[in-house]
Coordinates of C-alpha atoms in Angstrom, one line a residue:
M2 CA -57.2 72.3 127.4
K3 CA -53.8 72.9 129.0
S4 CA -53.5 74.2 132.6
I5 CA -50.5 75.1 134.7
V6 CA -51.1 73.2 137.9
I7 CA -49.1 73.2 141.2
Q8 CA -50.0 69.8 142.2
K9 CA -47.9 70.4 145.8
P10 CA -45.3 72.8 146.7
N11 CA -42.3 72.7 144.2
A12 CA -44.4 70.3 141.8
L13 CA -45.7 72.1 138.7
L14 CA -47.2 70.3 135.7
I15 CA -48.7 71.4 132.3
E16 CA -51.8 69.5 132.5
E17 CA -54.5 68.3 130.1
R18 CA -57.9 69.0 131.4
P19 CA -61.5 69.2 130.2
L20 CA -62.8 72.5 128.7
P21 CA -65.0 74.0 131.5
A22 CA -68.4 75.3 130.8
P23 CA -69.8 78.3 132.4
A24 CA -72.4 78.1 135.1
A25 CA -75.3 80.3 135.6
G26 CA -73.9 84.0 136.0
E27 CA -70.5 82.9 134.7
V28 CA -68.4 83.3 131.5
R29 CA -65.7 81.5 130.0
V30 CA -62.5 83.3 129.0
K31 CA -60.3 82.2 126.1
I32 CA -57.0 83.6 127.9
S33 CA -54.5 85.5 125.9
L34 CA -52.0 86.8 128.3
A35 CA -51.3 86.4 132.1
G36 CA -48.7 88.1 134.5
I37 CA -46.7 86.4 137.0
C38 CA -47.0 87.9 140.6
G39 CA -44.8 87.0 143.6
S40 CA -48.0 85.4 145.0
D41 CA -47.9 82.9 142.2
S42 CA -44.2 82.1 143.1
H43 CA -45.3 81.7 146.8
I44 CA -47.9 79.2 145.9
Y45 CA -45.4 77.5 143.7
R46 CA -42.9 77.1 146.6
G47 CA -45.4 76.5 149.2
H48 CA -45.0 79.6 150.9
N49 CA -48.6 80.9 150.6
P50 CA -50.7 80.0 153.6
F51 CA -54.0 80.7 151.8
A52 CA -53.4 78.2 148.8
K53 CA -55.0 74.9 148.6
Y54 CA -53.7 72.2 146.1
P55 CA -53.7 71.2 143.3
R56 CA -54.1 74.8 142.1
V57 CA -54.3 76.4 138.8
I58 CA -52.2 79.6 139.8
G59 CA -52.5 83.2 138.1
H60 CA -54.7 86.0 139.0
E61 CA -53.7 88.8 136.4
F62 CA -55.2 87.5 133.1
F63 CA -56.8 89.0 130.1
G64 CA -58.8 87.3 127.3
V65 CA -61.7 87.1 125.2
I66 CA -65.3 86.0 126.4
D67 CA -66.0 82.7 124.4
A68 CA -68.8 81.1 126.1
L69 CA -71.8 82.5 128.6
G70 CA -73.7 80.6 131.5
E71 CA -77.3 81.2 131.9
G72 CA -78.5 84.6 132.8
V73 CA -75.6 86.6 131.2
E74 CA -76.2 88.9 128.5
A75 CA -75.5 87.6 124.8
R76 CA -73.8 91.1 124.0
R77 CA -70.9 89.7 126.4
L78 CA -70.0 87.0 124.0
G79 CA -66.9 88.4 122.2
Q80 CA -65.7 91.0 124.7
R81 CA -62.1 91.5 125.6
V82 CA -61.8 91.4 129.3
S83 CA -59.6 91.6 132.2
V84 CA -60.7 89.5 135.4
D85 CA -60.6 90.8 138.7
P86 CA -59.5 87.9 140.9
V87 CA -61.6 89.1 144.0
I88 CA -64.7 86.9 144.5
S89 CA -66.9 88.0 147.5
C90 CA -70.4 87.3 148.7
G91 CA -71.8 90.8 148.6
H92 CA -73.9 90.8 151.6
C93 CA -71.3 90.3 154.9
W94 CA -70.5 93.3 157.0
P95 CA -67.0 94.0 155.0
C96 CA -68.9 93.6 151.7
S97 CA -71.7 96.0 152.7
V98 CA -69.0 98.8 153.8
G99 CA -67.3 98.4 150.4
K100 CA -64.6 96.1 151.3
P101 CA -65.3 93.0 149.2
N102 CA -61.3 92.3 149.0
V103 CA -61.7 91.3 152.9
C104 CA -65.0 89.3 152.5
T105 CA -65.9 86.8 155.3
S106 CA -66.0 84.2 152.5
L107 CA -63.2 85.6 150.4
V108 CA -62.3 83.6 147.5
V109 CA -59.3 84.7 145.3
L110 CA -58.9 83.1 141.8
G111 CA -55.4 81.3 141.4
V112 CA -55.5 80.9 145.2
H113 CA -58.6 79.6 146.6
R114 CA -60.1 78.6 143.0
D115 CA -58.3 77.7 140.0
G116 CA -57.1 80.9 138.2
G117 CA -55.7 82.2 134.9
F118 CA -52.7 80.2 133.8
S119 CA -54.7 78.2 131.4
E120 CA -55.9 78.3 128.0
Y121 CA -59.4 78.9 129.4
A122 CA -61.0 80.0 132.7
V123 CA -64.5 80.0 134.0
V124 CA -65.1 83.3 136.0
P125 CA -68.2 85.3 137.6
A126 CA -69.4 87.4 134.5
K127 CA -69.4 90.4 137.0
N128 CA -65.9 89.9 137.6
A129 CA -64.9 90.2 133.7
W130 CA -64.5 93.7 133.0
T131 CA -64.8 95.0 129.6
I132 CA -61.7 96.5 128.0
P133 CA -62.0 99.5 125.5
D134 CA -60.5 98.9 122.2
A135 CA -58.0 101.7 122.6
I136 CA -56.1 99.9 125.4
P137 CA -53.8 97.1 123.9
D138 CA -53.7 93.5 125.1
R139 CA -50.5 93.8 127.2
H140 CA -51.8 96.9 129.1
A141 CA -55.2 95.0 129.8
V142 CA -53.2 92.2 131.5
M143 CA -51.8 94.8 133.7
V144 CA -55.2 96.1 135.0
E145 CA -54.7 94.0 138.2
P146 CA -51.3 95.0 139.3
F147 CA -52.4 98.5 139.0
T148 CA -55.5 98.0 141.1
I149 CA -53.2 97.1 143.9
A150 CA -51.7 101.0 143.8
A151 CA -55.4 102.3 143.2
N152 CA -56.3 100.5 146.5
V153 CA -53.6 101.9 148.5
T154 CA -54.1 105.5 147.1
G155 CA -57.9 105.0 147.7
H156 CA -57.1 104.8 151.3
A157 CA -54.4 107.4 151.5
Q158 CA -56.0 110.1 149.3
P159 CA -53.0 111.6 147.9
T160 CA -52.5 115.3 147.1
D161 CA -50.2 117.4 144.8
Q162 CA -48.7 118.8 148.2
D163 CA -47.6 115.4 149.4
I164 CA -44.1 114.2 149.8
A165 CA -44.3 110.5 149.5
L166 CA -41.9 107.7 150.6
I167 CA -42.4 104.2 149.0
Y168 CA -40.3 101.5 150.4
G169 CA -39.5 98.8 147.7
A170 CA -39.0 98.9 143.9
G171 CA -40.8 95.9 143.1
P172 CA -43.9 95.8 140.8
M173 CA -46.0 96.9 143.7
G174 CA -43.9 99.8 144.5
L175 CA -43.6 100.9 140.9
V176 CA -47.4 100.7 140.2
T177 CA -47.7 103.0 143.3
V178 CA -45.1 105.4 142.0
Q179 CA -46.9 105.8 138.7
A180 CA -50.2 106.2 140.5
L181 CA -48.9 108.9 142.8
K182 CA -47.2 111.0 139.8
G183 CA -49.5 110.1 136.9
V184 CA -52.9 110.4 138.5
Y185 CA -52.6 112.4 141.7
K186 CA -49.5 114.6 140.6
V187 CA -47.7 114.2 143.9
K188 CA -45.2 116.9 144.4
Q189 CA -42.2 114.6 145.3
V190 CA -41.9 110.6 145.4
I191 CA -39.1 109.2 147.1
V192 CA -38.2 105.4 146.4
V193 CA -36.0 103.4 148.7
D194 CA -34.5 99.9 147.8
R195 CA -31.5 97.9 148.0
I196 CA -31.1 97.1 144.4
D197 CA -29.8 100.0 142.2
E198 CA -31.3 98.5 138.9
R199 CA -34.6 98.4 140.5
L200 CA -34.1 102.2 141.7
E201 CA -33.7 102.8 138.0
M202 CA -36.8 101.5 137.2
A203 CA -38.3 103.6 139.9
K204 CA -37.1 106.6 138.0
R205 CA -38.3 105.6 134.8
S206 CA -41.9 105.2 136.3
G207 CA -41.6 108.8 137.6
A208 CA -39.7 108.7 141.0
D209 CA -38.2 112.2 141.8
W210 CA -35.5 110.8 144.1
T211 CA -34.4 107.4 144.9
F212 CA -32.0 106.0 147.6
N213 CA -30.1 102.8 148.2
N214 CA -30.4 102.0 152.0
A215 CA -28.0 99.0 151.7
E216 CA -25.2 101.0 153.3
Q217 CA -26.7 104.3 154.2
S218 CA -29.0 105.5 156.6
L219 CA -32.4 106.7 154.9
Q220 CA -33.2 108.7 158.3
A221 CA -29.9 110.6 158.0
A222 CA -30.4 111.3 154.3
L223 CA -33.8 112.7 154.9
E224 CA -32.8 114.7 157.6
E225 CA -30.0 116.2 155.8
K226 CA -32.4 117.4 153.1
G227 CA -35.1 118.4 155.7
I228 CA -37.7 115.8 154.3
K229 CA -40.7 114.7 156.3
P230 CA -42.5 112.4 154.4
T231 CA -46.4 113.1 154.5
L232 CA -47.3 109.4 152.8
I233 CA -45.2 106.5 153.3
V234 CA -46.2 103.3 151.5
D235 CA -44.6 100.0 152.7
A236 CA -44.2 97.9 149.5
A237 CA -41.3 96.1 150.8
C238 CA -43.1 94.4 153.4
H239 CA -40.5 94.0 156.0
P240 CA -41.6 93.9 159.8
T241 CA -38.8 96.5 160.8
I242 CA -40.0 99.0 158.4
L243 CA -43.0 100.1 160.3
Q244 CA -41.2 101.7 163.4
E245 CA -38.9 103.2 160.9
A246 CA -42.0 104.8 158.9
I247 CA -43.2 105.9 162.1
T248 CA -39.9 107.7 162.9
L249 CA -39.7 109.6 159.7
A250 CA -43.4 110.4 158.9
S251 CA -44.3 114.1 159.3
P252 CA -46.8 114.9 161.9
G253 CA -50.2 114.4 160.4
G254 CA -48.9 111.5 158.2
R255 CA -50.2 108.5 156.7
I256 CA -48.6 105.0 156.5
V257 CA -50.1 102.3 154.1
L258 CA -48.9 98.7 154.8
M259 CA -48.8 96.1 152.1
G260 CA -47.2 93.1 153.9
F261 CA -48.4 89.9 154.9
S262 CA -45.3 88.9 157.1
S263 CA -46.2 86.9 160.2
E264 CA -43.2 88.3 162.2
P265 CA -44.5 90.8 164.7
S266 CA -43.3 94.6 164.2
Q267 CA -42.1 96.4 167.4
V268 CA -43.5 99.8 167.4
A269 CA -43.8 102.7 170.2
Q270 CA -47.5 104.1 170.5
Q271 CA -45.9 107.4 171.3
G272 CA -44.5 107.7 167.8
I273 CA -48.0 107.2 166.5
T274 CA -50.3 109.3 168.8
G275 CA -47.6 112.0 169.4
K276 CA -47.6 112.6 165.4
E277 CA -51.6 111.8 165.0
L278 CA -50.4 109.4 162.2
S279 CA -53.1 107.4 160.4
I280 CA -51.8 103.8 159.6
F281 CA -53.9 102.0 156.9
S282 CA -53.4 98.5 155.5
S283 CA -54.0 97.5 151.8
R284 CA -54.9 93.9 150.5
L285 CA -55.8 92.9 147.0
N286 CA -58.3 95.6 145.5
A287 CA -61.9 96.8 146.4
N288 CA -63.7 97.5 143.1
K289 CA -60.6 99.1 141.5
F290 CA -60.9 97.7 138.0
P291 CA -63.0 100.4 136.6
V292 CA -60.6 103.1 138.2
V293 CA -57.5 101.6 136.8
I294 CA -59.3 101.2 133.1
D295 CA -60.3 104.7 133.4
W296 CA -56.4 105.6 134.2
L297 CA -55.4 103.4 131.2
E298 CA -57.8 105.3 128.7
K299 CA -56.5 108.7 129.9
G300 CA -52.9 107.7 129.5
L301 CA -52.4 108.5 133.1
I302 CA -50.1 105.3 133.6
D303 CA -47.9 103.4 131.5
P304 CA -47.7 99.3 132.0
D305 CA -44.8 99.2 129.5
K306 CA -42.2 100.7 132.1
L307 CA -43.0 97.6 134.2
I308 CA -43.0 94.6 131.6
T309 CA -39.6 93.2 131.2
H310 CA -40.3 89.6 130.1
S311 CA -42.8 87.6 128.1
F312 CA -42.7 83.8 127.8
D313 CA -45.1 81.3 125.9
Y314 CA -46.9 79.3 128.7
H315 CA -45.1 76.3 127.7
H316 CA -41.8 77.7 129.4
V317 CA -43.6 79.0 132.5
T318 CA -40.9 77.2 134.9
D319 CA -38.4 79.3 133.1
A320 CA -40.4 82.5 133.4
I321 CA -41.2 81.9 137.3
E322 CA -37.4 81.1 137.9
L323 CA -36.1 84.2 135.9
F324 CA -39.0 86.4 138.2
E325 CA -37.4 84.9 141.4
K326 CA -33.7 85.1 140.8
D327 CA -33.3 88.2 138.5
Q328 CA -34.3 91.0 140.5
R329 CA -31.8 93.4 138.9
Q330 CA -33.2 93.0 135.3
C331 CA -36.7 91.4 135.8
C332 CA -39.9 93.4 136.9
K333 CA -43.1 91.8 135.2
V334 CA -43.3 88.7 133.5
L335 CA -46.0 88.1 131.0
L336 CA -47.1 84.6 129.7
T337 CA -48.9 84.4 126.2
F338 CA -51.4 81.8 125.5
G339 CA -53.0 80.8 122.0
Q340 CA -50.5 83.3 120.2

């Protein structure tokens, strides 16, 4: 089989590898589609501190189960599945309180273990979620990105009375917009970014108001309109955002952080406790695949609004470079396998 391997930072090869056999409790998935995420680019460029090399990248992937390991029910053969990349032990303290995404022995497919940028991948059977026939392949491959929004909203518990502010109109910001508007019917969703074309994507995903803060003050604009956001999501992930979010938030508001910056954020405690703000962080997803599959079945979200490009996997280098360089026109890039 052919696999996309990052041998070391900035060294990508399409390599011939033996066809893997699933071990007990595992299934082998014949990959149809995979999505490129920022973390794949970071591993390729050597900027992901969690990655080990060489590595088959890819943690957003969809395909058909074509082989079963010992102990896996025979009915699973031939099932269309999206794969949850979060592999957890199931018995440590985080796992016991419903946070397998921060398991003390966490393994993420495509980061710590070979992932889905390959013609075949072997994964735990419990991580391969069956996709209903009514959901098309190109929506099924987008389940994992939307689980990020499901995790964020699971923390924040939005209501239809919320005024939400989202920093960043990249893929993670856009899936969050769709969840807030399509699933939770949030009254107003504001998106701030520095790229006008990305803000147009946010409007297509349901944003009520977009704002370019490249040259104008977001705080001044919100004050002029008398808006105090009750829910703020940082999907831009810059360390300066937290203090601004604390300043802008309504008393009693919630802030959700998604960033992995190692740079410190300077914040004043008084701004947090004075308003009794709740601050959450969100990493990966905690058992959110069935949640997103349900959203797709009900038509509450539309992945097509995010998918902008598709490449045969042989052109993966071109695909990643487009993803990295064309932030104005490019949002979600899919790789096709065996099609």
